[in-house]
Amino acid sequence: MMDSGPRETVIRVRSLKNQFGAHVVHENLDLDVYRGEILGVVGGSGTGKSVLLRSITGLQKPKAGSIEVFGVNVLSEEESARESLEERWGVMFQDGALFSSLTVRENVEVPMRSVPGLAPAIRRDLADLKISMVGLPYSAGDKYPAELSGGMRKRAGLARALALDPEIVFLDEPTAGLDPIGAAAFDTLIRNLSRSLELTVFLVTHDLDTLYAICDRIAVLAEKKVLVTGSLEDMQKVEHPWVREYFHGPRARAASETQASRVATGEE
């Protein structure tokens, strides 16, 4: 978990508004993300968790508000400035979102092709390094996404997100669809990579086990905004109906017990 010292804000969202037709998803949404933390973003269906991620990464243009990443306004800067900024983050979408016609290695190489003067042999070696870092065997590099299990595709997607040695990684439901053992292994991978690479992780999830196992802070989306941020202990004290049901229900108790068991047996 993070140190308790002064925290540098690497993502600052203020007064964000996202709207699709007459439907307002976000209104006056504020959020800070600190360097080196794993932030879990949760909320009920339709609260715009993935829309928020897409807004920060420039894939969704909001109606109003400001978004700064490393002090750069991603909504108003020139294209060249945004491109330089985008090299400092990586994104892993649900199920990896790999190109089906490319091998895993070729998928991981895609972001590297934007780097001038990077020879094909070096790209290949770097891709193999990233593939190894996420726990995939060397042989996976030659496989196509359709030849991989769901968990392996997610790891390949993570390898591609890490291709340019980013400072921030955005993960959209990384454990969705995985069995409990596979999800726990992926949680451990994210936590270890965050620590070893000093990554900031913006993690959209509904998985309570993930929140208990690896997240430093939690941001709850409700009522078209970030309703509350804080630790798991802070969430226990929030009286909002959705927050209370989510963090006091049977699944939350089971996740808490699972994490306590891991700590007691030395798995954490």
XYZ file of C-alpha atoms in Angstrom:
268
model
C 0.000 0.000 0.000
C 0.989 3.640 -0.410
C 3.127 5.611 1.978
C 1.322 8.199 4.076
C 3.580 11.094 2.992
C 2.685 14.000 0.678
C 0.847 12.852 -2.439
C 1.355 14.194 -5.949
C -1.818 14.530 -8.008
C -1.241 13.035 -11.469
C -4.873 13.155 -12.655
C -7.159 16.060 -11.773
C -10.769 16.102 -12.992
C -12.964 19.112 -12.275
C -16.648 19.843 -13.021
C -16.819 17.064 -15.616
C -20.051 16.680 -17.569
C -20.729 13.767 -19.923
C -23.999 13.685 -21.810
C -25.420 11.469 -24.557
C -28.453 13.109 -26.118
C -30.763 14.032 -23.271
C -29.118 11.559 -20.909
C -26.633 13.146 -18.494
C -24.144 10.584 -17.185
C -21.841 12.884 -15.201
C -22.499 16.357 -13.790
C -19.941 18.409 -11.832
C -17.734 15.359 -11.293
C -14.449 15.981 -9.441
C -11.662 13.451 -8.885
C -7.980 13.404 -7.958
C -5.706 10.425 -8.572
C -2.368 10.306 -6.745
C 0.969 9.074 -8.010
C 1.716 5.462 -7.122
C -1.737 4.519 -5.860
C -4.134 1.843 -7.046
C -7.502 3.564 -7.268
C -10.566 1.370 -7.617
C -13.528 3.051 -9.350
C -16.893 1.473 -8.529
C -20.535 2.295 -9.014
C -23.853 0.867 -10.031
C -24.853 0.061 -13.600
C -25.114 3.193 -15.722
C -22.997 5.416 -13.476
C -20.412 5.869 -16.231
C -17.323 4.161 -14.850
C -15.951 3.285 -18.282
C -17.117 6.650 -19.655
C -14.970 8.364 -17.022
C -11.954 6.266 -18.013
C -12.528 7.057 -21.681
C -12.874 10.759 -20.908
C -9.555 10.901 -19.075
C -7.756 9.036 -21.860
C -9.203 11.268 -24.576
C -11.482 8.663 -26.144
C -14.671 10.421 -25.039
C -15.026 14.194 -25.309
C -17.058 15.548 -22.402
C -19.623 18.314 -22.642
C -17.884 20.438 -20.017
C -15.178 20.419 -17.383
C -11.414 20.067 -17.275
C -9.116 17.053 -17.159
C -5.427 17.437 -16.362
C -2.927 14.582 -16.496
C 0.586 15.437 -15.287
C -0.541 19.065 -15.328
C -1.510 18.974 -19.020
C -5.097 19.815 -19.998
C -5.964 16.852 -22.199
C -9.042 18.607 -23.590
C -7.353 21.731 -24.926
C -3.724 20.953 -25.718
C -2.487 20.617 -29.286
C -2.393 17.163 -30.838
C 1.398 16.846 -30.534
C 1.235 17.602 -26.801
C -1.544 15.060 -26.314
C 0.393 12.421 -28.227
C 3.408 12.941 -25.964
C 1.134 12.665 -22.957
C -0.454 9.453 -24.227
C 2.973 7.807 -24.273
C 2.971 8.171 -20.476
C -0.107 5.993 -19.965
C -1.340 2.593 -21.111
C -4.898 1.295 -21.377
C -6.211 -2.234 -21.013
C -9.813 -2.646 -22.129
C -12.186 -5.457 -21.213
C -11.013 -8.864 -22.466
C -7.788 -7.278 -23.696
C -9.311 -5.801 -26.907
C -6.507 -7.345 -28.967
C -6.275 -7.204 -32.758
C -7.475 -10.647 -33.835
C -5.343 -10.735 -36.993
C -2.089 -10.112 -35.098
C -0.128 -12.438 -32.845
C 0.291 -11.537 -29.201
C 3.809 -10.300 -29.896
C 2.606 -8.169 -32.804
C -0.183 -6.761 -30.628
C 2.318 -5.720 -27.967
C 4.517 -4.152 -30.632
C 1.715 -1.899 -31.934
C 2.330 1.026 -29.508
C 6.085 0.734 -30.093
C 5.671 1.468 -33.797
C 5.103 5.126 -32.900
C 8.637 5.369 -31.478
C 11.007 6.755 -34.153
C 14.092 4.716 -34.946
C 13.118 1.627 -32.951
C 14.447 -1.303 -34.963
C 12.143 -4.323 -35.562
C 14.499 -6.654 -33.671
C 14.452 -4.373 -30.631
C 10.667 -4.085 -30.808
C 10.430 -7.852 -30.823
C 12.761 -8.223 -27.835
C 10.884 -5.556 -25.873
C 7.555 -7.209 -26.680
C 8.875 -10.542 -25.440
C 10.007 -8.821 -22.233
C 6.521 -7.358 -21.657
C 4.932 -10.739 -22.381
C 7.174 -12.316 -19.756
C 6.450 -9.537 -17.243
C 2.722 -10.347 -17.236
C 3.329 -14.035 -16.595
C 2.758 -15.442 -20.069
C 5.065 -18.137 -21.469
C 7.403 -17.226 -24.329
C 5.351 -19.417 -26.688
C 2.320 -17.159 -26.212
C 3.987 -14.501 -28.334
C 3.390 -16.519 -31.499
C -0.265 -17.252 -30.761
C -3.310 -15.366 -31.993
C -5.917 -14.043 -29.515
C -8.427 -16.740 -30.527
C -5.916 -19.387 -29.407
C -5.707 -17.993 -25.878
C -7.868 -18.470 -22.802
C -9.717 -15.459 -21.415
C -7.151 -14.978 -18.675
C -4.263 -15.148 -21.134
C -5.926 -12.561 -23.393
C -6.231 -10.216 -20.450
C -2.548 -10.659 -19.639
C -1.675 -10.019 -23.272
C -3.770 -6.854 -23.165
C -1.899 -5.778 -20.063
C 1.435 -6.468 -21.782
C 0.379 -4.153 -24.615
C -0.671 -1.482 -22.090
C 2.846 -1.686 -20.609
C 4.576 -1.524 -23.991
C 5.893 2.044 -23.653
C 6.799 1.845 -19.945
C 3.881 4.056 -18.851
C 3.552 5.876 -15.547
C -0.231 5.326 -15.405
C -2.169 2.234 -16.392
C -5.937 2.343 -16.941
C -7.679 -1.015 -16.460
C -11.329 -1.550 -17.387
C -12.856 -4.499 -15.497
C -9.612 -6.535 -15.628
C -10.964 -9.548 -13.723
C -14.424 -9.708 -15.327
C -15.199 -13.206 -16.577
C -12.328 -14.875 -14.749
C -12.807 -17.705 -12.270
C -11.893 -16.866 -8.650
C -8.414 -18.408 -8.888
C -7.638 -16.616 -12.143
C -9.004 -13.329 -10.791
C -6.910 -13.602 -7.622
C -3.798 -14.315 -9.697
C -4.500 -11.270 -11.869
C -4.986 -9.094 -8.772
C -1.601 -10.242 -7.478
C -0.017 -9.476 -10.850
C -1.416 -5.933 -10.869
C -0.282 -5.276 -7.315
C 3.227 -6.601 -7.944
C 3.629 -4.643 -11.187
C 2.379 -1.494 -9.499
C 4.963 -1.847 -6.770
C 7.913 -2.919 -8.917
C 7.307 -0.403 -11.720
C 5.973 2.386 -9.460
C 2.799 2.542 -11.526
C -0.295 4.560 -10.826
C -3.307 2.324 -11.529
C -6.787 3.601 -12.399
C -8.928 0.484 -12.091
C -12.607 0.285 -13.047
C -14.066 -2.770 -11.334
C -17.110 -4.319 -9.716
C -15.032 -7.060 -8.083
C -15.065 -6.712 -4.306
C -12.208 -9.195 -3.965
C -10.059 -6.858 -6.071
C -10.981 -3.872 -3.914
C -10.017 -5.707 -0.733
C -6.865 -7.272 -2.163
C -5.064 -4.441 -3.946
C -6.773 -1.024 -3.912
C -5.326 1.813 -1.860
C -8.370 4.031 -2.337
C -11.858 3.688 -3.752
C -13.914 6.237 -5.702
C -17.667 5.621 -5.757
C -19.685 6.941 -8.689
C -23.287 7.755 -7.819
C -25.738 10.587 -8.461
C -23.762 11.558 -11.615
C -20.584 12.378 -9.693
C -17.864 10.931 -7.490
C -19.926 10.602 -4.347
C -17.074 9.684 -2.032
C -13.427 8.629 -2.087
C -11.431 6.899 0.608
C -10.183 3.634 2.008
C -12.249 0.520 2.565
C -12.561 1.573 6.189
C -13.968 4.917 5.046
C -16.524 3.153 2.854
C -17.868 1.274 5.881
C -18.925 4.594 7.420
C -20.817 6.008 4.420
C -24.578 6.021 4.906
C -25.575 6.388 1.249
C -27.946 3.469 0.412
C -25.969 2.082 -2.545
C -22.617 2.391 -0.769
C -23.978 0.778 2.352
C -25.542 -2.117 0.456
C -22.398 -2.659 -1.632
C -19.879 -2.585 1.203
C -22.006 -4.258 3.901
C -23.669 -6.989 1.852
C -22.839 -10.718 1.888
C -20.374 -10.451 -1.028
C -18.454 -7.728 0.789
C -18.295 -9.830 3.937
C -17.055 -12.806 1.922
C -14.389 -10.667 0.222
C -13.270 -9.311 3.589
C -13.010 -12.813 5.030
C -11.067 -14.032 1.989
C -8.575 -11.181 2.311
C -8.207 -11.766 6.061
C -7.488 -15.442 5.360
C -4.806 -14.521 2.818
C -3.127 -12.189 5.275
C -3.272 -14.794 8.043
C -1.708 -17.474 5.827
C 1.020 -15.181 4.540
C -0.301 -14.896 0.986
C -0.264 -11.074 1.288
